[in-house]
Amino acid sequence: MSSSDALTTFDRATHLTTLHQAWDHVLDRASAPGIDRLSVQDFAANAAQRLERLAAALRKLHWRPRPARRVVLPDDPDRPIAVPTVRDRIVQRALALALGARYEPTLDAAAHAYRPGRGVHTALRAVER
């Protein structure tokens, strides 16, 4: 990957439009708050301004991920889960969107894992053919 490709991917990941798309995804899947105790609903109360500040922090390389909050589910105490902060979930999704846009066109048609519109069922159908 050339440095211009990396810059383009970074620009896409930190662009306010991408962060809004990522926020929409996080909002649709509202879950428990992270270590900062900020819920998705709390973030939503001032989302536009928070996303602008997040974009600026990312572009200035000032953003740092927070530790995930460890949660033990009552029905499976042997398998704790890690809950990232809302901001970190947004950044993770923005990176996935930017990297997906960059690499999805280069993936082989036989690749099904972790791709939009593809998965185990499409892989099984391909094998059956």
Short mmCIF file of N, CA and C in Angstrom, two decimals:
data_model
loop_
_atom_site.label_atom_id
_atom_site.label_comp_id
_atom_site.label_asym_id
_atom_site.label_seq_id
_atom_site.Cartn_x
_atom_site.Cartn_y
_atom_site.Cartn_z
N MET A 1 0.86 -1.17 0.00
CA MET A 1 0.00 0.00 0.00
C MET A 1 0.90 1.23 0.00
N SER A 2 0.64 2.14 -0.87
CA SER A 2 1.44 3.36 -0.93
C SER A 2 1.00 4.32 0.16
N SER A 3 1.87 5.31 0.44
CA SER A 3 1.53 6.28 1.49
C SER A 3 0.30 7.09 1.10
N SER A 4 0.09 7.32 -0.20
CA SER A 4 -1.11 8.06 -0.61
C SER A 4 -2.38 7.25 -0.35
N ASP A 5 -2.30 5.91 -0.50
CA ASP A 5 -3.45 5.06 -0.17
C ASP A 5 -3.75 5.13 1.32
N ALA A 6 -2.71 5.08 2.14
CA ALA A 6 -2.90 5.15 3.59
C ALA A 6 -3.50 6.49 3.98
N LEU A 7 -3.02 7.55 3.38
CA LEU A 7 -3.56 8.88 3.67
C LEU A 7 -5.02 8.95 3.27
N THR A 8 -5.34 8.41 2.11
CA THR A 8 -6.73 8.41 1.65
C THR A 8 -7.62 7.62 2.61
N THR A 9 -7.15 6.48 3.05
CA THR A 9 -7.91 5.67 3.99
C THR A 9 -8.05 6.38 5.33
N PHE A 10 -7.00 7.01 5.80
CA PHE A 10 -7.05 7.78 7.05
C PHE A 10 -8.03 8.94 6.91
N ASP A 11 -7.94 9.66 5.79
CA ASP A 11 -8.86 10.78 5.57
C ASP A 11 -10.31 10.30 5.56
N ARG A 12 -10.55 9.18 4.92
CA ARG A 12 -11.91 8.64 4.86
C ARG A 12 -12.39 8.23 6.25
N ALA A 13 -11.52 7.59 7.02
CA ALA A 13 -11.91 7.13 8.36
C ALA A 13 -12.19 8.28 9.31
N THR A 14 -11.50 9.40 9.13
CA THR A 14 -11.65 10.52 10.06
C THR A 14 -12.58 11.60 9.54
N HIS A 15 -13.15 11.39 8.37
CA HIS A 15 -14.06 12.37 7.78
C HIS A 15 -15.37 12.37 8.57
N LEU A 16 -15.92 13.54 8.75
CA LEU A 16 -17.15 13.68 9.54
C LEU A 16 -18.29 12.83 8.99
N THR A 17 -18.38 12.72 7.67
CA THR A 17 -19.44 11.90 7.06
C THR A 17 -19.30 10.44 7.48
N THR A 18 -18.08 9.93 7.47
CA THR A 18 -17.84 8.54 7.88
C THR A 18 -18.16 8.36 9.36
N LEU A 19 -17.77 9.34 10.17
CA LEU A 19 -18.07 9.26 11.60
C LEU A 19 -19.58 9.29 11.85
N HIS A 20 -20.32 10.05 11.06
CA HIS A 20 -21.79 10.05 11.19
C HIS A 20 -22.36 8.69 10.80
N GLN A 21 -21.83 8.08 9.74
CA GLN A 21 -22.29 6.74 9.35
C GLN A 21 -21.98 5.73 10.45
N ALA A 22 -20.80 5.85 11.02
CA ALA A 22 -20.40 4.96 12.10
C ALA A 22 -21.30 5.17 13.32
N TRP A 23 -21.60 6.42 13.61
CA TRP A 23 -22.49 6.74 14.74
C TRP A 23 -23.87 6.14 14.52
N ASP A 24 -24.40 6.23 13.30
CA ASP A 24 -25.71 5.64 13.01
C ASP A 24 -25.70 4.14 13.30
N HIS A 25 -24.61 3.48 12.94
CA HIS A 25 -24.47 2.04 13.20
C HIS A 25 -24.46 1.76 14.70
N VAL A 26 -23.67 2.53 15.44
CA VAL A 26 -23.59 2.36 16.90
C VAL A 26 -24.94 2.65 17.54
N LEU A 27 -25.61 3.69 17.08
CA LEU A 27 -26.91 4.07 17.63
C LEU A 27 -27.94 2.97 17.42
N ASP A 28 -27.92 2.33 16.24
CA ASP A 28 -28.85 1.24 15.95
C ASP A 28 -28.64 0.03 16.84
N ARG A 29 -27.42 -0.11 17.35
CA ARG A 29 -27.07 -1.27 18.17
C ARG A 29 -26.75 -0.85 19.60
N ALA A 30 -27.56 0.04 20.12
CA ALA A 30 -27.32 0.58 21.46
C ALA A 30 -27.05 -0.55 22.45
N SER A 31 -25.97 -0.41 23.18
CA SER A 31 -25.62 -1.41 24.18
C SER A 31 -25.13 -0.71 25.44
N ALA A 32 -24.55 -1.47 26.31
CA ALA A 32 -24.11 -0.95 27.61
C ALA A 32 -23.02 0.11 27.44
N PRO A 33 -22.94 1.03 28.40
CA PRO A 33 -21.87 2.03 28.35
C PRO A 33 -20.51 1.40 28.62
N GLY A 34 -19.47 2.09 28.18
CA GLY A 34 -18.11 1.63 28.42
C GLY A 34 -17.60 2.09 29.77
N ILE A 35 -16.29 2.09 29.92
CA ILE A 35 -15.66 2.43 31.19
C ILE A 35 -15.96 3.86 31.63
N ASP A 36 -16.25 4.74 30.67
CA ASP A 36 -16.56 6.14 31.01
C ASP A 36 -18.02 6.33 31.45
N ARG A 37 -18.81 5.24 31.38
CA ARG A 37 -20.22 5.24 31.78
C ARG A 37 -21.12 6.13 30.91
N LEU A 38 -20.60 6.58 29.78
CA LEU A 38 -21.40 7.38 28.84
C LEU A 38 -22.21 6.43 27.97
N SER A 39 -23.52 6.51 28.06
CA SER A 39 -24.38 5.62 27.28
C SER A 39 -24.57 6.17 25.87
N VAL A 40 -25.09 5.32 25.01
CA VAL A 40 -25.41 5.74 23.64
C VAL A 40 -26.43 6.87 23.69
N GLN A 41 -27.40 6.78 24.59
CA GLN A 41 -28.41 7.83 24.71
C GLN A 41 -27.79 9.15 25.17
N ASP A 42 -26.84 9.09 26.10
CA ASP A 42 -26.14 10.30 26.54
C ASP A 42 -25.36 10.93 25.39
N PHE A 43 -24.68 10.09 24.62
CA PHE A 43 -23.91 10.58 23.47
C PHE A 43 -24.86 11.24 22.47
N ALA A 44 -26.02 10.63 22.27
CA ALA A 44 -26.99 11.12 21.29
C ALA A 44 -27.48 12.52 21.62
N ALA A 45 -27.49 12.88 22.89
CA ALA A 45 -27.99 14.19 23.30
C ALA A 45 -27.20 15.33 22.68
N ASN A 46 -25.96 15.09 22.33
CA ASN A 46 -25.11 16.12 21.75
C ASN A 46 -24.20 15.50 20.68
N ALA A 47 -24.76 14.59 19.89
CA ALA A 47 -23.96 13.79 18.96
C ALA A 47 -23.20 14.63 17.94
N ALA A 48 -23.84 15.61 17.33
CA ALA A 48 -23.17 16.38 16.27
C ALA A 48 -21.89 17.05 16.79
N GLN A 49 -21.99 17.69 17.94
CA GLN A 49 -20.82 18.36 18.50
C GLN A 49 -19.76 17.34 18.95
N ARG A 50 -20.19 16.24 19.53
CA ARG A 50 -19.25 15.21 19.97
C ARG A 50 -18.51 14.61 18.77
N LEU A 51 -19.22 14.40 17.65
CA LEU A 51 -18.59 13.84 16.45
C LEU A 51 -17.60 14.83 15.85
N GLU A 52 -17.92 16.11 15.86
CA GLU A 52 -16.97 17.11 15.37
C GLU A 52 -15.70 17.12 16.21
N ARG A 53 -15.85 17.05 17.53
CA ARG A 53 -14.67 17.00 18.41
C ARG A 53 -13.87 15.72 18.19
N LEU A 54 -14.57 14.61 17.99
CA LEU A 54 -13.89 13.35 17.74
C LEU A 54 -13.12 13.40 16.42
N ALA A 55 -13.73 13.95 15.38
CA ALA A 55 -13.04 14.08 14.09
C ALA A 55 -11.78 14.92 14.23
N ALA A 56 -11.87 16.02 14.95
CA ALA A 56 -10.70 16.89 15.16
C ALA A 56 -9.62 16.15 15.94
N ALA A 57 -10.00 15.43 16.97
CA ALA A 57 -9.01 14.69 17.77
C ALA A 57 -8.34 13.61 16.93
N LEU A 58 -9.10 12.94 16.09
CA LEU A 58 -8.52 11.91 15.22
C LEU A 58 -7.55 12.51 14.22
N ARG A 59 -7.95 13.60 13.58
CA ARG A 59 -7.08 14.23 12.57
C ARG A 59 -5.79 14.79 13.18
N LYS A 60 -5.87 15.25 14.43
CA LYS A 60 -4.69 15.79 15.12
C LYS A 60 -3.89 14.68 15.82
N LEU A 61 -4.35 13.45 15.68
CA LEU A 61 -3.73 12.28 16.32
C LEU A 61 -3.74 12.40 17.84
N HIS A 62 -4.77 13.02 18.39
CA HIS A 62 -4.91 13.18 19.83
C HIS A 62 -5.83 12.13 20.45
N TRP A 63 -6.56 11.39 19.64
CA TRP A 63 -7.49 10.40 20.17
C TRP A 63 -6.72 9.17 20.65
N ARG A 64 -7.11 8.65 21.77
CA ARG A 64 -6.55 7.41 22.29
C ARG A 64 -7.72 6.55 22.76
N PRO A 65 -7.69 5.26 22.44
CA PRO A 65 -8.78 4.40 22.91
C PRO A 65 -8.72 4.25 24.43
N ARG A 66 -9.88 4.11 25.01
CA ARG A 66 -9.98 3.90 26.46
C ARG A 66 -9.99 2.39 26.74
N PRO A 67 -9.63 1.98 27.93
CA PRO A 67 -9.76 0.56 28.26
C PRO A 67 -11.23 0.14 28.17
N ALA A 68 -11.44 -1.09 27.79
CA ALA A 68 -12.81 -1.60 27.72
C ALA A 68 -13.28 -1.97 29.13
N ARG A 69 -14.57 -1.85 29.34
CA ARG A 69 -15.16 -2.24 30.63
C ARG A 69 -15.47 -3.73 30.60
N ARG A 70 -15.01 -4.44 31.60
CA ARG A 70 -15.22 -5.88 31.68
C ARG A 70 -16.60 -6.14 32.29
N VAL A 71 -17.37 -6.97 31.61
CA VAL A 71 -18.72 -7.31 32.06
C VAL A 71 -18.84 -8.83 32.10
N VAL A 72 -19.33 -9.34 33.21
CA VAL A 72 -19.58 -10.77 33.34
C VAL A 72 -21.08 -10.99 33.23
N LEU A 73 -21.48 -11.75 32.25
CA LEU A 73 -22.90 -12.04 32.05
C LEU A 73 -23.34 -13.15 33.00
N PRO A 74 -24.51 -13.00 33.60
CA PRO A 74 -24.96 -13.99 34.59
C PRO A 74 -25.09 -15.41 34.02
N ASP A 75 -25.49 -15.54 32.77
CA ASP A 75 -25.68 -16.88 32.20
C ASP A 75 -24.39 -17.52 31.71
N ASP A 76 -23.26 -16.78 31.70
CA ASP A 76 -21.98 -17.36 31.28
C ASP A 76 -20.84 -16.66 32.02
N PRO A 77 -20.72 -16.90 33.32
CA PRO A 77 -19.72 -16.19 34.12
C PRO A 77 -18.27 -16.52 33.76
N ASP A 78 -18.07 -17.60 33.03
CA ASP A 78 -16.70 -17.98 32.64
C ASP A 78 -16.22 -17.25 31.40
N ARG A 79 -17.11 -16.48 30.79
CA ARG A 79 -16.72 -15.79 29.56
C ARG A 79 -17.08 -14.31 29.66
N PRO A 80 -16.23 -13.51 30.30
CA PRO A 80 -16.52 -12.08 30.39
C PRO A 80 -16.40 -11.42 29.02
N ILE A 81 -17.12 -10.33 28.84
CA ILE A 81 -17.02 -9.57 27.60
C ILE A 81 -16.43 -8.20 27.90
N ALA A 82 -15.87 -7.59 26.89
CA ALA A 82 -15.28 -6.25 27.02
C ALA A 82 -16.17 -5.27 26.28
N VAL A 83 -16.57 -4.20 26.95
CA VAL A 83 -17.46 -3.20 26.36
C VAL A 83 -16.67 -1.92 26.14
N PRO A 84 -16.43 -1.56 24.86
CA PRO A 84 -15.72 -0.31 24.59
C PRO A 84 -16.61 0.91 24.85
N THR A 85 -16.00 2.07 24.96
CA THR A 85 -16.77 3.31 25.10
C THR A 85 -17.51 3.59 23.79
N VAL A 86 -18.50 4.42 23.85
CA VAL A 86 -19.25 4.79 22.64
C VAL A 86 -18.30 5.41 21.62
N ARG A 87 -17.44 6.32 22.06
CA ARG A 87 -16.48 6.95 21.13
C ARG A 87 -15.61 5.90 20.45
N ASP A 88 -15.12 4.93 21.22
CA ASP A 88 -14.26 3.90 20.65
C ASP A 88 -15.03 3.02 19.67
N ARG A 89 -16.30 2.75 19.95
CA ARG A 89 -17.12 1.98 19.01
C ARG A 89 -17.30 2.74 17.70
N ILE A 90 -17.47 4.05 17.80
CA ILE A 90 -17.62 4.87 16.60
C ILE A 90 -16.34 4.83 15.78
N VAL A 91 -15.20 4.98 16.43
CA VAL A 91 -13.92 4.94 15.72
C VAL A 91 -13.70 3.57 15.10
N GLN A 92 -14.00 2.51 15.82
CA GLN A 92 -13.86 1.16 15.27
C GLN A 92 -14.70 0.99 14.01
N ARG A 93 -15.95 1.45 14.06
CA ARG A 93 -16.84 1.31 12.90
C ARG A 93 -16.35 2.18 11.75
N ALA A 94 -15.88 3.40 12.04
CA ALA A 94 -15.37 4.28 10.99
C ALA A 94 -14.16 3.65 10.30
N LEU A 95 -13.28 3.03 11.07
CA LEU A 95 -12.13 2.34 10.49
C LEU A 95 -12.59 1.17 9.63
N ALA A 96 -13.58 0.42 10.10
CA ALA A 96 -14.10 -0.70 9.32
C ALA A 96 -14.71 -0.21 8.01
N LEU A 97 -15.43 0.89 8.05
CA LEU A 97 -16.01 1.46 6.82
C LEU A 97 -14.92 1.90 5.85
N ALA A 98 -13.91 2.59 6.35
CA ALA A 98 -12.84 3.10 5.48
C ALA A 98 -12.01 1.95 4.91
N LEU A 99 -11.67 0.99 5.74
CA LEU A 99 -10.87 -0.14 5.26
C LEU A 99 -11.69 -1.02 4.32
N GLY A 100 -12.97 -1.20 4.62
CA GLY A 100 -13.83 -1.98 3.74
C GLY A 100 -13.94 -1.34 2.36
N ALA A 101 -14.10 -0.03 2.32
CA ALA A 101 -14.18 0.68 1.04
C ALA A 101 -12.88 0.53 0.26
N ARG A 102 -11.78 0.47 0.97
CA ARG A 102 -10.47 0.36 0.32
C ARG A 102 -10.20 -1.05 -0.19
N TYR A 103 -10.53 -2.07 0.61
CA TYR A 103 -10.11 -3.44 0.29
C TYR A 103 -11.19 -4.34 -0.27
N GLU A 104 -12.45 -4.05 -0.05
CA GLU A 104 -13.53 -4.90 -0.55
C GLU A 104 -13.40 -5.18 -2.05
N PRO A 105 -13.11 -4.16 -2.89
CA PRO A 105 -13.01 -4.43 -4.33
C PRO A 105 -11.86 -5.37 -4.71
N THR A 106 -10.89 -5.55 -3.82
CA THR A 106 -9.73 -6.38 -4.16
C THR A 106 -9.87 -7.82 -3.69
N LEU A 107 -10.92 -8.12 -2.93
CA LEU A 107 -11.07 -9.46 -2.37
C LEU A 107 -11.59 -10.44 -3.43
N ASP A 108 -11.15 -11.66 -3.32
CA ASP A 108 -11.55 -12.72 -4.23
C ASP A 108 -13.04 -13.04 -4.04
N ALA A 109 -13.68 -13.43 -5.12
CA ALA A 109 -15.10 -13.76 -5.06
C ALA A 109 -15.37 -14.95 -4.14
N ALA A 110 -14.36 -15.79 -3.90
CA ALA A 110 -14.54 -16.95 -3.04
C ALA A 110 -14.45 -16.60 -1.55
N ALA A 111 -14.06 -15.38 -1.23
CA ALA A 111 -13.96 -14.97 0.18
C ALA A 111 -15.34 -14.55 0.68
N HIS A 112 -15.77 -15.12 1.78
CA HIS A 112 -17.11 -14.83 2.31
C HIS A 112 -17.11 -14.26 3.72
N ALA A 113 -16.06 -14.50 4.49
CA ALA A 113 -16.05 -14.10 5.90
C ALA A 113 -15.90 -12.59 6.06
N TYR A 114 -16.67 -12.04 6.99
CA TYR A 114 -16.57 -10.62 7.39
C TYR A 114 -16.76 -9.66 6.23
N ARG A 115 -17.64 -10.02 5.31
CA ARG A 115 -17.91 -9.15 4.17
C ARG A 115 -19.39 -8.81 4.13
N PRO A 116 -19.70 -7.57 3.72
CA PRO A 116 -21.11 -7.17 3.65
C PRO A 116 -21.89 -8.06 2.69
N GLY A 117 -23.01 -8.57 3.14
CA GLY A 117 -23.86 -9.39 2.28
C GLY A 117 -23.34 -10.80 2.06
N ARG A 118 -22.28 -11.17 2.76
CA ARG A 118 -21.72 -12.51 2.61
C ARG A 118 -21.52 -13.12 3.98
N GLY A 119 -21.36 -14.43 3.98
CA GLY A 119 -21.15 -15.11 5.25
C GLY A 119 -21.23 -16.61 5.04
N VAL A 120 -21.53 -17.33 6.10
CA VAL A 120 -21.58 -18.78 6.06
C VAL A 120 -22.58 -19.27 5.02
N HIS A 121 -23.76 -18.65 4.97
CA HIS A 121 -24.80 -19.13 4.05
C HIS A 121 -24.40 -18.94 2.59
N THR A 122 -23.79 -17.82 2.25
CA THR A 122 -23.36 -17.64 0.85
C THR A 122 -22.20 -18.56 0.53
N ALA A 123 -21.34 -18.85 1.49
CA ALA A 123 -20.23 -19.78 1.26
C ALA A 123 -20.78 -21.19 1.02
N LEU A 124 -21.77 -21.60 1.80
CA LEU A 124 -22.37 -22.92 1.61
C LEU A 124 -23.05 -23.04 0.25
N ARG A 125 -23.76 -21.99 -0.15
CA ARG A 125 -24.39 -22.01 -1.48
C ARG A 125 -23.34 -22.11 -2.58
N ALA A 126 -22.22 -21.44 -2.41
CA ALA A 126 -21.15 -21.49 -3.41
C ALA A 126 -20.56 -22.90 -3.50
N VAL A 127 -20.41 -23.56 -2.37
CA VAL A 127 -19.86 -24.92 -2.35
C VAL A 127 -20.85 -25.89 -2.99
N GLU A 128 -22.14 -25.69 -2.76
CA GLU A 128 -23.16 -26.58 -3.32
C GLU A 128 -23.22 -26.49 -4.84
N ARG A 129 -22.83 -25.35 -5.39
CA ARG A 129 -22.88 -25.17 -6.85
C ARG A 129 -21.80 -25.91 -7.50
#
